[in-house]
Amino acid sequence: MVARIGFVAPIVVYLVLFFGYPLVSNITMAMREFTAASFYTGEAPFVGFENYAAVIGDPVFGTALLNTAVFTIASLAFQFAIGLGLAVFFQRYFPLNGVLRSLLLLPWLLPLVVSGTVWRWIYDQEYGVLNQVLLGAGVIDTAMPWLSSTSMALTAVTVANIWVGIPFNMVILYGGLQGIPAQLYEAAALDGAGPWKRFSAVTWPLLRPVSAVVLMLGLVYTLKVFDVIMVLTQGGPANATQTLTTWSYSLSFQDLDFGAGAATGNMLILLALVFAVFYLRSTRQSAGAAAREAPRRRVPRLPRGRSATGGARASVAAAGEPSATEQERS
């Protein structure tokens, strides 16, 4: 018993000190009128849920919530789609495969402040490389204010964040693709399946658990993106790129209304928890369905003299892919 407690105690102490205490402090701060003077006087009157009501009633709340949703959905969709495409592309062997794959990791290795600074230079209206390229190609007649226009700033910030997140998606999905047996692709090809059919019938079903993990981690990461937005636009112009994360920072450290900032942060944590619980429930249901399905499956024994490829074809046929023989019979 003592050994069990000693084994669990370090992780419990770590969670209490570095996760439990900050979370409880943030929750209590959101229920008090906490200003800069409170740090010196220690006086922070209890106001209940007034900070939450003030935050929700603020006109900026709707804009920040909508920007957070658009920024998160667009980032996740493009990061996953481009990352999956690159992972499938690098699954093939060709010269310099490893070198090119390593170079694509650079955006992920750079500090986010450096990435934001690079994109700020790219988007610069006067000297930015993007405007110079578009002007030189005749696509635009005048330099575009990518970061100072309320209609283009959110798109510009989202593109920068997509660029940052593509390597993470590519690496995880590439690892998932390496776990799919090559015999399944060979069997599908022998059965006449084209590239799209092989992807939809073999790759995607077997890659679905890895995809769920990638999307969940990407969602949690994107919801709390702060560095890139602050370096590029600081939430402006006119709150056009203000998200819940940047607004929470603005309320706390620019308006010095720490109670309202803590309330905004708590709502963001609650939003992430909702998606986390949804993901855990879906994962548990998938695991339960797989456990119930496992006893029903029978691994067919290969007859003597039958090749491994033939066995793989049998596996694909068992998974629902009609074989060439069945197609001929039908």
Tab-separated table of C-alpha atoms in Angstrom:
chain	number	residue	atom	x	y	z
A	1	MET	CA	0.000	0.000	0.000
A	2	VAL	CA	2.819	2.395	0.898
A	3	ALA	CA	4.588	1.526	-2.340
A	4	ARG	CA	1.440	2.324	-4.351
A	5	ILE	CA	1.034	5.696	-2.629
A	6	GLY	CA	4.689	6.484	-3.188
A	7	PHE	CA	4.326	5.591	-6.857
A	8	VAL	CA	1.286	7.829	-7.403
A	9	ALA	CA	2.244	10.692	-5.047
A	10	PRO	CA	4.711	12.528	-7.385
A	11	ILE	CA	2.229	12.816	-10.235
A	12	VAL	CA	-0.554	13.874	-7.843
A	13	VAL	CA	1.656	16.599	-6.327
A	14	TYR	CA	2.674	17.732	-9.816
A	15	LEU	CA	-0.946	17.956	-11.002
A	16	VAL	CA	-2.073	19.820	-7.878
A	17	LEU	CA	0.761	22.372	-7.991
A	18	PHE	CA	0.957	23.074	-11.730
A	19	PHE	CA	-2.610	22.399	-12.903
A	20	GLY	CA	-4.992	22.413	-9.947
A	21	TYR	CA	-3.744	25.539	-8.147
A	22	PRO	CA	-3.630	27.825	-11.257
A	23	LEU	CA	-7.061	26.596	-12.369
A	24	VAL	CA	-8.671	27.152	-8.972
A	25	SER	CA	-6.999	30.569	-8.681
A	26	ASN	CA	-8.337	31.563	-12.100
A	27	ILE	CA	-11.852	30.434	-11.179
A	28	THR	CA	-11.833	32.385	-7.887
A	29	MET	CA	-10.314	35.451	-9.579
A	30	ALA	CA	-13.158	35.465	-12.131
A	31	MET	CA	-15.644	35.817	-9.240
A	32	ARG	CA	-13.937	38.837	-7.701
A	33	GLU	CA	-13.383	42.455	-8.682
A	34	PHE	CA	-9.682	41.931	-9.156
A	35	THR	CA	-7.710	44.988	-10.317
A	36	ALA	CA	-4.048	46.017	-10.243
A	37	ALA	CA	-4.545	47.499	-6.749
A	38	SER	CA	-5.692	44.108	-5.467
A	39	PHE	CA	-2.116	42.801	-5.769
A	40	TYR	CA	-0.952	45.407	-3.214
A	41	THR	CA	-3.952	45.764	-0.926
A	42	GLY	CA	-5.185	42.180	-1.157
A	43	GLU	CA	-8.762	43.502	-1.412
A	44	ALA	CA	-10.849	41.891	-4.158
A	45	PRO	CA	-14.600	42.061	-3.391
A	46	PHE	CA	-16.642	38.992	-4.281
A	47	VAL	CA	-18.963	39.763	-7.217
A	48	GLY	CA	-20.199	36.278	-8.133
A	49	PHE	CA	-20.906	35.874	-11.841
A	50	GLU	CA	-20.938	39.613	-12.629
A	51	ASN	CA	-17.651	39.343	-14.537
A	52	TYR	CA	-19.105	36.589	-16.731
A	53	ALA	CA	-22.232	38.694	-17.378
A	54	ALA	CA	-20.108	41.744	-18.229
A	55	VAL	CA	-17.944	39.738	-20.628
A	56	ILE	CA	-20.913	38.132	-22.403
A	57	GLY	CA	-22.689	41.502	-22.626
A	58	ASP	CA	-19.661	43.207	-24.150
A	59	PRO	CA	-20.045	43.828	-27.934
A	60	VAL	CA	-16.517	42.492	-28.464
A	61	PHE	CA	-17.529	39.051	-27.099
A	62	GLY	CA	-19.595	38.112	-30.157
A	63	THR	CA	-16.842	39.248	-32.512
A	64	ALA	CA	-14.157	37.374	-30.568
A	65	LEU	CA	-16.274	34.198	-30.414
A	66	LEU	CA	-17.005	34.304	-34.164
A	67	ASN	CA	-13.356	35.000	-34.990
A	68	THR	CA	-12.284	32.099	-32.745
A	69	ALA	CA	-14.686	29.730	-34.529
A	70	VAL	CA	-13.660	30.831	-38.037
A	71	PHE	CA	-9.955	30.841	-37.179
A	72	THR	CA	-10.121	27.372	-35.570
A	73	ILE	CA	-12.258	25.648	-38.229
A	74	ALA	CA	-10.321	27.077	-41.171
A	75	SER	CA	-6.948	26.294	-39.581
A	76	LEU	CA	-7.928	22.709	-38.727
A	77	ALA	CA	-9.443	21.988	-42.144
A	78	PHE	CA	-6.515	23.249	-44.210
A	79	GLN	CA	-3.797	21.982	-41.863
A	80	PHE	CA	-5.282	18.484	-41.898
A	81	ALA	CA	-5.998	18.383	-45.646
A	82	ILE	CA	-2.564	19.680	-46.664
A	83	GLY	CA	-0.802	17.590	-44.006
A	84	LEU	CA	-2.587	14.427	-45.182
A	85	GLY	CA	-1.754	15.178	-48.812
A	86	LEU	CA	1.924	15.650	-47.970
A	87	ALA	CA	1.971	12.488	-45.825
A	88	VAL	CA	0.539	10.412	-48.684
A	89	PHE	CA	2.982	12.041	-51.104
A	90	PHE	CA	6.027	11.261	-48.947
A	91	GLN	CA	4.867	7.668	-48.480
A	92	ARG	CA	6.361	6.921	-51.875
A	93	TYR	CA	10.095	6.417	-52.235
A	94	PHE	CA	11.949	8.961	-54.349
A	95	PRO	CA	15.347	10.675	-54.123
A	96	LEU	CA	15.715	13.338	-51.395
A	97	ASN	CA	12.512	12.140	-49.728
A	98	GLY	CA	14.006	12.383	-46.246
A	99	VAL	CA	15.675	15.752	-46.894
A	100	LEU	CA	12.507	17.376	-48.208
A	101	ARG	CA	10.470	15.914	-45.347
A	102	SER	CA	12.947	17.329	-42.842
A	103	LEU	CA	12.844	20.784	-44.456
A	104	LEU	CA	9.065	20.845	-44.134
A	105	LEU	CA	9.495	20.555	-40.368
A	106	LEU	CA	11.177	23.973	-40.149
A	107	PRO	CA	7.944	25.976	-39.571
A	108	TRP	CA	7.180	23.692	-36.631
A	109	LEU	CA	10.667	24.019	-35.154
A	110	LEU	CA	10.782	27.816	-35.295
A	111	PRO	CA	9.537	29.785	-32.262
A	112	LEU	CA	6.086	31.208	-32.927
A	113	VAL	CA	7.343	34.746	-32.393
A	114	VAL	CA	9.903	34.222	-35.166
A	115	SER	CA	7.243	32.727	-37.470
A	116	GLY	CA	4.944	35.679	-36.767
A	117	THR	CA	7.735	38.160	-37.468
A	118	VAL	CA	8.510	36.456	-40.799
A	119	TRP	CA	4.874	36.578	-41.871
A	120	ARG	CA	4.610	40.203	-40.755
A	121	TRP	CA	7.436	41.002	-43.162
A	122	ILE	CA	5.751	38.953	-45.917
A	123	TYR	CA	2.456	40.838	-45.442
A	124	ASP	CA	4.036	44.324	-45.162
A	125	GLN	CA	2.148	46.713	-47.428
A	126	GLU	CA	5.166	48.719	-48.590
A	127	TYR	CA	8.067	46.269	-48.559
A	128	GLY	CA	6.381	42.857	-48.174
A	129	VAL	CA	7.392	40.131	-50.593
A	130	LEU	CA	3.775	39.091	-51.187
A	131	ASN	CA	2.729	42.476	-52.580
A	132	GLN	CA	5.917	42.733	-54.629
A	133	VAL	CA	5.310	39.314	-56.224
A	134	LEU	CA	1.641	40.023	-56.955
A	135	LEU	CA	2.450	43.483	-58.366
A	136	GLY	CA	5.213	42.047	-60.521
A	137	ALA	CA	2.905	39.322	-61.853
A	138	GLY	CA	0.190	41.880	-62.622
A	139	VAL	CA	-2.336	40.207	-60.310
A	140	ILE	CA	-2.972	43.439	-58.355
A	141	ASP	CA	-2.582	47.107	-59.323
A	142	THR	CA	-1.913	48.558	-55.867
A	143	ALA	CA	-0.294	47.177	-52.727
A	144	MET	CA	-2.822	45.367	-50.508
A	145	PRO	CA	-3.073	46.195	-46.773
A	146	TRP	CA	-3.144	42.555	-45.666
A	147	LEU	CA	-2.830	43.249	-41.937
A	148	SER	CA	-4.477	46.685	-41.666
A	149	SER	CA	-7.683	45.877	-43.556
A	150	THR	CA	-10.618	44.629	-41.485
A	151	SER	CA	-11.740	42.392	-44.366
A	152	MET	CA	-8.377	40.686	-44.981
A	153	ALA	CA	-6.604	40.627	-41.617
A	154	LEU	CA	-8.316	37.480	-40.259
A	155	THR	CA	-7.612	35.575	-43.478
A	156	ALA	CA	-3.967	36.658	-43.399
A	157	VAL	CA	-3.549	35.560	-39.774
A	158	THR	CA	-5.273	32.235	-40.492
A	159	VAL	CA	-2.957	31.515	-43.436
A	160	ALA	CA	0.073	32.114	-41.212
A	161	ASN	CA	-1.287	29.740	-38.574
A	162	ILE	CA	-2.032	27.087	-41.228
A	163	TRP	CA	1.597	27.304	-42.348
A	164	VAL	CA	2.752	26.769	-38.770
A	165	GLY	CA	0.526	23.718	-38.166
A	166	ILE	CA	1.022	21.751	-41.400
A	167	PRO	CA	4.259	19.984	-40.277
A	168	PHE	CA	2.604	18.649	-37.088
A	169	ASN	CA	-0.256	17.120	-39.080
A	170	MET	CA	2.104	15.729	-41.701
A	171	VAL	CA	4.412	14.039	-39.177
A	172	ILE	CA	1.644	12.340	-37.182
A	173	LEU	CA	-0.302	11.230	-40.262
A	174	TYR	CA	2.883	9.990	-41.944
A	175	GLY	CA	3.573	7.843	-38.882
A	176	GLY	CA	0.032	6.457	-39.098
A	177	LEU	CA	0.486	5.608	-42.771
A	178	GLN	CA	3.642	3.622	-41.969
A	179	GLY	CA	1.534	1.277	-39.823
A	180	ILE	CA	-0.733	0.218	-42.717
A	181	PRO	CA	0.470	-3.103	-44.207
A	182	ALA	CA	1.701	-2.775	-47.794
A	183	GLN	CA	0.047	-6.119	-48.632
A	184	LEU	CA	-3.369	-4.471	-48.371
A	185	TYR	CA	-2.466	-1.999	-51.115
A	186	GLU	CA	-1.090	-4.822	-53.263
A	187	ALA	CA	-4.246	-6.859	-52.794
A	188	ALA	CA	-6.452	-3.865	-53.584
A	189	ALA	CA	-4.411	-3.161	-56.734
A	190	LEU	CA	-4.767	-6.783	-57.842
A	191	ASP	CA	-8.513	-6.482	-57.357
A	192	GLY	CA	-8.543	-3.532	-59.741
A	193	ALA	CA	-8.843	-0.719	-57.184
A	194	GLY	CA	-7.569	2.626	-58.449
A	195	PRO	CA	-5.723	5.252	-56.368
A	196	TRP	CA	-8.899	6.862	-55.019
A	197	LYS	CA	-10.493	3.491	-54.243
A	198	ARG	CA	-7.352	2.355	-52.412
A	199	PHE	CA	-7.366	5.574	-50.395
A	200	SER	CA	-11.068	5.422	-49.497
A	201	ALA	CA	-11.185	1.646	-48.808
A	202	VAL	CA	-7.758	1.039	-47.238
A	203	THR	CA	-5.969	4.226	-46.196
A	204	TRP	CA	-8.776	6.301	-44.714
A	205	PRO	CA	-10.471	3.578	-42.599
A	206	LEU	CA	-7.156	2.459	-41.097
A	207	LEU	CA	-5.970	6.035	-40.600
A	208	ARG	CA	-9.161	7.195	-38.869
A	209	PRO	CA	-7.952	6.688	-35.239
A	210	VAL	CA	-4.769	8.652	-35.940
A	211	SER	CA	-6.799	11.346	-37.701
A	212	ALA	CA	-9.031	11.731	-34.641
A	213	VAL	CA	-5.992	12.271	-32.410
A	214	VAL	CA	-4.500	14.799	-34.844
A	215	LEU	CA	-7.734	16.772	-35.105
A	216	MET	CA	-8.281	16.774	-31.330
A	217	LEU	CA	-4.757	17.949	-30.548
A	218	GLY	CA	-4.980	20.508	-33.347
A	219	LEU	CA	-8.274	21.807	-31.981
A	220	VAL	CA	-6.899	22.314	-28.476
A	221	TYR	CA	-3.744	23.938	-29.858
A	222	THR	CA	-5.614	26.262	-32.246
A	223	LEU	CA	-8.113	27.395	-29.617
A	224	LYS	CA	-5.279	28.812	-27.510
A	225	VAL	CA	-3.160	30.303	-30.307
A	226	PHE	CA	-1.841	33.610	-29.035
A	227	ASP	CA	1.699	34.346	-30.238
A	228	VAL	CA	1.073	34.506	-33.982
A	229	ILE	CA	-1.963	36.785	-33.677
A	230	MET	CA	-0.269	39.132	-31.211
A	231	VAL	CA	2.840	39.482	-33.377
A	232	LEU	CA	0.871	40.050	-36.590
A	233	THR	CA	-2.092	42.216	-35.573
A	234	GLN	CA	-2.451	42.277	-31.761
A	235	GLY	CA	-6.147	41.546	-32.269
A	236	GLY	CA	-6.726	44.515	-34.610
A	237	PRO	CA	-7.611	46.336	-36.707
A	238	ALA	CA	-10.893	47.222	-34.954
A	239	ASN	CA	-11.012	43.750	-33.303
A	240	ALA	CA	-11.064	42.090	-36.748
A	241	THR	CA	-8.638	39.382	-35.529
A	242	GLN	CA	-9.614	39.420	-31.871
A	243	THR	CA	-10.089	35.903	-30.505
A	244	LEU	CA	-11.044	34.810	-26.997
A	245	THR	CA	-7.364	34.227	-26.185
A	246	THR	CA	-6.130	37.655	-27.275
A	247	TRP	CA	-9.184	39.360	-25.751
A	248	SER	CA	-8.512	37.677	-22.400
A	249	TYR	CA	-4.951	39.016	-22.523
A	250	SER	CA	-6.192	42.479	-23.499
A	251	LEU	CA	-8.680	42.611	-20.621
A	252	SER	CA	-6.107	41.459	-18.060
A	253	PHE	CA	-2.900	43.223	-19.046
A	254	GLN	CA	-4.072	46.247	-21.038
A	255	ASP	CA	-7.353	47.168	-19.327
A	256	LEU	CA	-6.061	45.732	-15.988
A	257	ASP	CA	-9.470	44.096	-15.395
A	258	PHE	CA	-8.118	40.759	-14.199
A	259	GLY	CA	-11.527	39.446	-13.128
A	260	ALA	CA	-13.018	39.857	-16.618
A	261	GLY	CA	-9.854	38.448	-18.202
A	262	ALA	CA	-10.020	35.390	-15.940
A	263	ALA	CA	-13.701	34.903	-16.797
A	264	THR	CA	-12.891	34.949	-20.521
A	265	GLY	CA	-10.082	32.455	-19.973
A	266	ASN	CA	-12.380	30.157	-18.009
A	267	MET	CA	-14.924	30.152	-20.839
A	268	LEU	CA	-12.160	29.202	-23.255
A	269	ILE	CA	-11.093	26.349	-20.956
A	270	LEU	CA	-14.710	25.175	-20.718
A	271	LEU	CA	-15.000	25.221	-24.509
A	272	ALA	CA	-11.852	23.081	-24.847
A	273	LEU	CA	-13.149	20.674	-22.175
A	274	VAL	CA	-16.406	20.172	-24.084
A	275	PHE	CA	-14.502	19.081	-27.181
A	276	ALA	CA	-12.154	16.933	-25.077
A	277	VAL	CA	-15.068	15.085	-23.461
A	278	PHE	CA	-16.688	14.612	-26.866
A	279	TYR	CA	-13.440	13.160	-28.200
A	280	LEU	CA	-12.999	10.807	-25.220
A	281	ARG	CA	-16.573	9.536	-25.543
A	282	SER	CA	-16.184	8.908	-29.271
A	283	THR	CA	-12.859	7.136	-28.673
A	284	ARG	CA	-14.390	4.960	-25.955
A	285	GLN	CA	-17.337	4.049	-28.190
A	286	SER	CA	-14.984	3.167	-31.058
A	287	ALA	CA	-12.851	1.012	-28.749
A	288	GLY	CA	-15.956	-0.743	-27.412
A	289	ALA	CA	-17.268	-1.400	-30.900
A	290	ALA	CA	-13.902	-2.824	-31.950
A	291	ALA	CA	-13.794	-5.052	-28.852
A	292	ARG	CA	-17.297	-6.369	-29.580
A	293	GLU	CA	-16.428	-6.917	-33.232
A	294	ALA	CA	-13.149	-8.740	-32.576
A	295	PRO	CA	-14.588	-12.116	-31.394
A	296	ARG	CA	-16.818	-12.309	-34.469
A	297	ARG	CA	-13.891	-12.094	-36.845
A	298	ARG	CA	-12.136	-15.266	-37.855
A	299	VAL	CA	-8.725	-15.152	-39.408
A	300	PRO	CA	-8.904	-17.456	-42.444
A	301	ARG	CA	-6.151	-20.009	-42.636
A	302	LEU	CA	-4.181	-19.947	-45.820
A	303	PRO	CA	-4.359	-23.211	-47.783
A	304	ARG	CA	-1.109	-24.861	-48.592
A	305	GLY	CA	0.641	-23.341	-51.558
A	306	ARG	CA	-1.257	-20.062	-51.381
A	307	SER	CA	0.842	-16.896	-51.482
A	308	ALA	CA	0.888	-14.090	-48.918
A	309	THR	CA	-0.621	-11.755	-51.495
A	310	GLY	CA	-3.566	-14.060	-51.776
A	311	GLY	CA	-3.979	-13.909	-48.017
A	312	ALA	CA	-3.978	-10.143	-48.151
A	313	ARG	CA	-6.624	-10.269	-50.846
A	314	ALA	CA	-8.712	-12.377	-48.531
A	315	SER	CA	-8.329	-9.760	-45.811
A	316	VAL	CA	-9.522	-6.991	-48.098
A	317	ALA	CA	-12.418	-9.147	-49.225
A	318	ALA	CA	-13.319	-9.771	-45.585
A	319	ALA	CA	-13.278	-6.011	-44.998
A	320	GLY	CA	-15.965	-5.537	-47.627
A	321	GLU	CA	-13.917	-5.030	-50.785
A	322	PRO	CA	-15.321	-7.356	-53.529
A	323	SER	CA	-12.656	-9.446	-55.182
A	324	ALA	CA	-12.224	-9.847	-58.910
A	325	THR	CA	-13.680	-13.352	-58.695
A	326	GLU	CA	-16.802	-12.077	-56.976
A	327	GLN	CA	-17.158	-9.315	-59.532
A	328	GLU	CA	-16.972	-11.899	-62.323
A	329	ARG	CA	-19.619	-14.053	-60.610
A	330	SER	CA	-21.890	-11.026	-60.156
